[in-house]
PDB file of C-alpha atoms in Angstrom:
ATOM      1  CA  MET A 194     -17.779  50.967   5.395  1.00  0.00           C
ATOM      2  CA  TYR A 195     -16.913  49.290   8.873  1.00  0.00           C
ATOM      3  CA  LEU A 196     -14.609  51.754   9.190  1.00  0.00           C
ATOM      4  CA  GLY A 197     -15.940  53.078  12.681  1.00  0.00           C
ATOM      5  CA  VAL A 198     -17.071  49.807  13.987  1.00  0.00           C
ATOM      6  CA  VAL A 199     -13.959  48.514  13.691  1.00  0.00           C
ATOM      7  CA  VAL A 200     -12.358  51.340  15.462  1.00  0.00           C
ATOM      8  CA  MET A 201     -15.052  51.463  18.436  1.00  0.00           C
ATOM      9  CA  ALA A 202     -14.231  48.155  18.866  1.00  0.00           C
ATOM     10  CA  VAL A 203     -10.250  48.518  18.935  1.00  0.00           C
ATOM     11  CA  ALA A 204     -10.751  51.284  21.061  1.00  0.00           C
ATOM     12  CA  ALA A 205     -13.051  49.366  23.925  1.00  0.00           C
ATOM     13  CA  VAL A 206     -10.497  46.709  23.880  1.00  0.00           C
ATOM     14  CA  VAL A 207      -7.334  47.580  23.975  1.00  0.00           C
ATOM     15  CA  PRO A 208      -7.769  49.548  26.637  1.00  0.00           C
ATOM     16  CA  VAL A 209      -9.124  46.383  28.836  1.00  0.00           C
ATOM     17  CA  LEU A 210      -6.403  44.138  27.606  1.00  0.00           C
ATOM     18  CA  VAL A 211      -3.948  47.142  28.755  1.00  0.00           C
ATOM     19  CA  LEU A 212      -5.287  47.421  32.076  1.00  0.00           C
ATOM     20  CA  TYR A 213      -5.494  43.521  32.491  1.00  0.00           C
ATOM     21  CA  GLY A 214      -1.965  43.203  32.010  1.00  0.00           C
ATOM     22  CA  LEU A 215      -0.521  46.174  33.656  1.00  0.00           C
ATOM     23  CA  HIS A 216      -2.679  44.071  36.790  1.00  0.00           C
ATOM     24  CA  ARG A 217      -0.752  40.735  35.806  1.00  0.00           C
ATOM     25  CA  ARG A 218       2.581  42.176  36.116  1.00  0.00           C
ATOM     26  CA  THR A 219       2.043  44.391  39.100  1.00  0.00           C
ATOM     27  CA  ALA A 220       0.000  41.987  41.049  1.00  0.00           C
ATOM     28  CA  VAL A 221       0.993  41.097  44.312  1.00  0.00           C
ATOM     29  CA  THR A 222      -0.222  37.367  45.812  1.00  0.00           C
ATOM     30  CA  PRO A 223      -1.463  37.619  49.311  1.00  0.00           C
ATOM     31  CA  ASP A 224      -1.546  35.091  51.634  1.00  0.00           C
ATOM     32  CA  PRO A 225      -4.833  33.741  51.230  1.00  0.00           C
ATOM     33  CA  LEU A 226      -5.697  33.872  54.355  1.00  0.00           C
ATOM     34  CA  GLU A 227      -5.031  37.036  55.726  1.00  0.00           C
ATOM     35  CA  VAL A 228      -7.394  38.967  52.751  1.00  0.00           C
ATOM     36  CA  LEU A 229     -10.753  36.623  53.521  1.00  0.00           C
ATOM     37  CA  PRO A 230     -13.467  38.905  54.051  1.00  0.00           C
ATOM     38  CA  PHE A 231     -14.735  36.966  56.618  1.00  0.00           C
ATOM     39  CA  GLU A 232     -13.850  36.242  60.205  1.00  0.00           C
ATOM     40  CA  SER A 233     -11.138  39.085  60.234  1.00  0.00           C
ATOM     41  CA  GLY A 234      -8.453  36.470  58.987  1.00  0.00           C
ATOM     42  CA  TRP A 235      -9.314  33.298  61.033  1.00  0.00           C
ATOM     43  CA  ILE A 236      -9.909  30.419  59.369  1.00  0.00           C
ATOM     44  CA  PRO A 237     -14.056  30.221  57.631  1.00  0.00           C
ATOM     45  CA  GLU A 238     -16.228  27.408  60.691  1.00  0.00           C
ATOM     46  CA  GLN A 239     -19.279  27.854  57.939  1.00  0.00           C
ATOM     47  CA  HIS A 240     -20.047  29.206  55.081  1.00  0.00           C
ATOM     48  CA  ALA A 241     -20.414  33.030  55.143  1.00  0.00           C
ATOM     49  CA  LEU A 242     -23.715  32.878  52.697  1.00  0.00           C
ATOM     50  CA  SER A 243     -25.167  30.283  55.199  1.00  0.00           C
ATOM     51  CA  ARG A 244     -28.861  30.514  56.405  1.00  0.00           C
ATOM     52  CA  TYR A 245     -31.075  32.049  58.413  1.00  0.00           C
ATOM     53  CA  HIS A 246     -34.269  31.022  60.407  1.00  0.00           C
ATOM     54  CA  VAL A 247     -36.866  32.456  59.482  1.00  0.00           C
ATOM     55  CA  ARG A 248     -37.583  34.356  62.504  1.00  0.00           C
ATOM     56  CA  TRP A 249     -34.616  36.810  61.849  1.00  0.00           C
ATOM     57  CA  TYR A 250     -35.995  38.016  58.758  1.00  0.00           C
ATOM     58  CA  LEU A 251     -39.323  38.789  60.757  1.00  0.00           C
ATOM     59  CA  ALA A 252     -37.598  40.339  63.648  1.00  0.00           C
ATOM     60  CA  THR A 253     -35.570  41.951  60.520  1.00  0.00           C
ATOM     61  CA  LEU A 254     -38.336  44.351  59.425  1.00  0.00           C
ATOM     62  CA  LEU A 255     -39.226  44.784  62.714  1.00  0.00           C
ATOM     63  CA  PHE A 256     -36.776  47.300  62.992  1.00  0.00           C
ATOM     64  CA  LEU A 257     -36.758  48.210  59.927  1.00  0.00           C
ATOM     65  CA  ALA A 258     -40.127  49.621  60.293  1.00  0.00           C
ATOM     66  CA  PHE A 259     -39.188  51.187  63.590  1.00  0.00           C
ATOM     67  CA  ASP A 260     -36.253  52.700  61.845  1.00  0.00           C
ATOM     68  CA  VAL A 261     -38.775  53.989  58.745  1.00  0.00           C
ATOM     69  CA  GLU A 262     -41.116  55.709  61.855  1.00  0.00           C
ATOM     70  CA  MET A 263     -38.268  57.671  63.391  1.00  0.00           C
ATOM     71  CA  LEU A 264     -37.386  59.159  59.974  1.00  0.00           C
ATOM     72  CA  PHE A 265     -41.184  60.256  59.825  1.00  0.00           C
ATOM     73  CA  MET A 266     -41.311  61.424  62.765  1.00  0.00           C
ATOM     74  CA  TYR A 267     -38.183  63.615  63.015  1.00  0.00           C
ATOM     75  CA  PRO A 268     -39.101  66.400  60.601  1.00  0.00           C
ATOM     76  CA  TRP A 269     -42.577  65.823  62.094  1.00  0.00           C
ATOM     77  CA  ALA A 270     -41.413  67.337  65.158  1.00  0.00           C
ATOM     78  CA  VAL A 271     -40.360  70.174  63.476  1.00  0.00           C
ATOM     79  CA  VAL A 272     -43.433  71.087  62.085  1.00  0.00           C
ATOM     80  CA  VAL A 273     -45.740  70.071  64.038  1.00  0.00           C
ATOM     81  CA  ALA A 274     -46.437  73.438  65.222  1.00  0.00           C
ATOM     82  CA  GLU A 275     -47.183  74.835  62.870  1.00  0.00           C
ATOM     83  CA  ILE A 276     -49.951  72.217  61.053  1.00  0.00           C
ATOM     84  CA  GLY A 277     -51.147  71.908  64.200  1.00  0.00           C
ATOM     85  CA  THR A 278     -53.881  69.765  65.058  1.00  0.00           C
ATOM     86  CA  THR A 279     -53.781  67.890  61.443  1.00  0.00           C
ATOM     87  CA  ALA A 280     -50.421  66.855  61.976  1.00  0.00           C
ATOM     88  CA  VAL A 281     -50.794  65.036  65.056  1.00  0.00           C
ATOM     89  CA  VAL A 282     -54.062  63.533  63.418  1.00  0.00           C
ATOM     90  CA  GLU A 283     -51.787  62.185  60.599  1.00  0.00           C
ATOM     91  CA  MET A 284     -48.943  60.682  63.088  1.00  0.00           C
ATOM     92  CA  PHE A 285     -51.571  59.433  64.840  1.00  0.00           C
ATOM     93  CA  LEU A 286     -52.848  57.116  62.088  1.00  0.00           C
ATOM     94  CA  PHE A 287     -49.358  55.885  60.865  1.00  0.00           C
ATOM     95  CA  LEU A 288     -48.401  55.083  64.775  1.00  0.00           C
ATOM     96  CA  ALA A 289     -51.934  52.943  64.452  1.00  0.00           C
ATOM     97  CA  ALA A 290     -50.734  51.545  61.290  1.00  0.00           C
ATOM     98  CA  LEU A 291     -47.458  50.978  62.955  1.00  0.00           C
ATOM     99  CA  PHE A 292     -48.830  49.034  65.661  1.00  0.00           C
ATOM    100  CA  VAL A 293     -51.211  46.503  64.069  1.00  0.00           C
ATOM    101  CA  ALA A 294     -47.679  45.661  62.392  1.00  0.00           C
ATOM    102  CA  VAL A 295     -46.796  44.997  65.971  1.00  0.00           C
ATOM    103  CA  LEU A 296     -49.406  42.730  66.094  1.00  0.00           C
ATOM    104  CA  TRP A 297     -49.150  41.037  63.311  1.00  0.00           C
ATOM    105  CA  ALA A 298     -45.451  40.650  63.804  1.00  0.00           C
ATOM    106  CA  TRP A 299     -46.249  39.290  67.790  1.00  0.00           C
ATOM    107  CA  ARG A 300     -48.986  37.195  66.359  1.00  0.00           C
ATOM    108  CA  GLU A 301     -46.135  35.252  64.111  1.00  0.00           C
ATOM    109  CA  GLY A 302     -43.776  34.971  66.826  1.00  0.00           C
ATOM    110  CA  ALA A 303     -41.190  37.296  65.516  1.00  0.00           C
ATOM    111  CA  LEU A 304     -40.172  38.570  68.875  1.00  0.00           C
ATOM    112  CA  ARG A 305     -40.262  35.277  69.768  1.00  0.00           C
ATOM    113  CA  TRP A 306     -36.445  35.128  70.586  1.00  0.00           C
ATOM    114  CA  VAL A 307     -36.422  31.339  71.664  1.00  0.00           C
TER     115      VAL A 307
END
């Protein structure tokens, strides 16, 4: 009655155990200092997940806003001649929204680097 469940469980567990056994048998123990993903093999002076000041998050959002703006402007530049005035008005509305975001970031101090 439960033969199918047992077969599926064995079919799921056996390959995992085989792969684990092969890994344990063939794994080479590397020098831990050389395989650290932080500081290119140097002993880290701080934790890799150290906290950043909140102003960097605002600067990141500002960068992403301008990065996404470029994603929208390249295809727009290709079709603006075909669409005409409507495309120009839409782009100016988009740029106005981005300008409001820049003013907000300026007010919040995201552009102060000191």
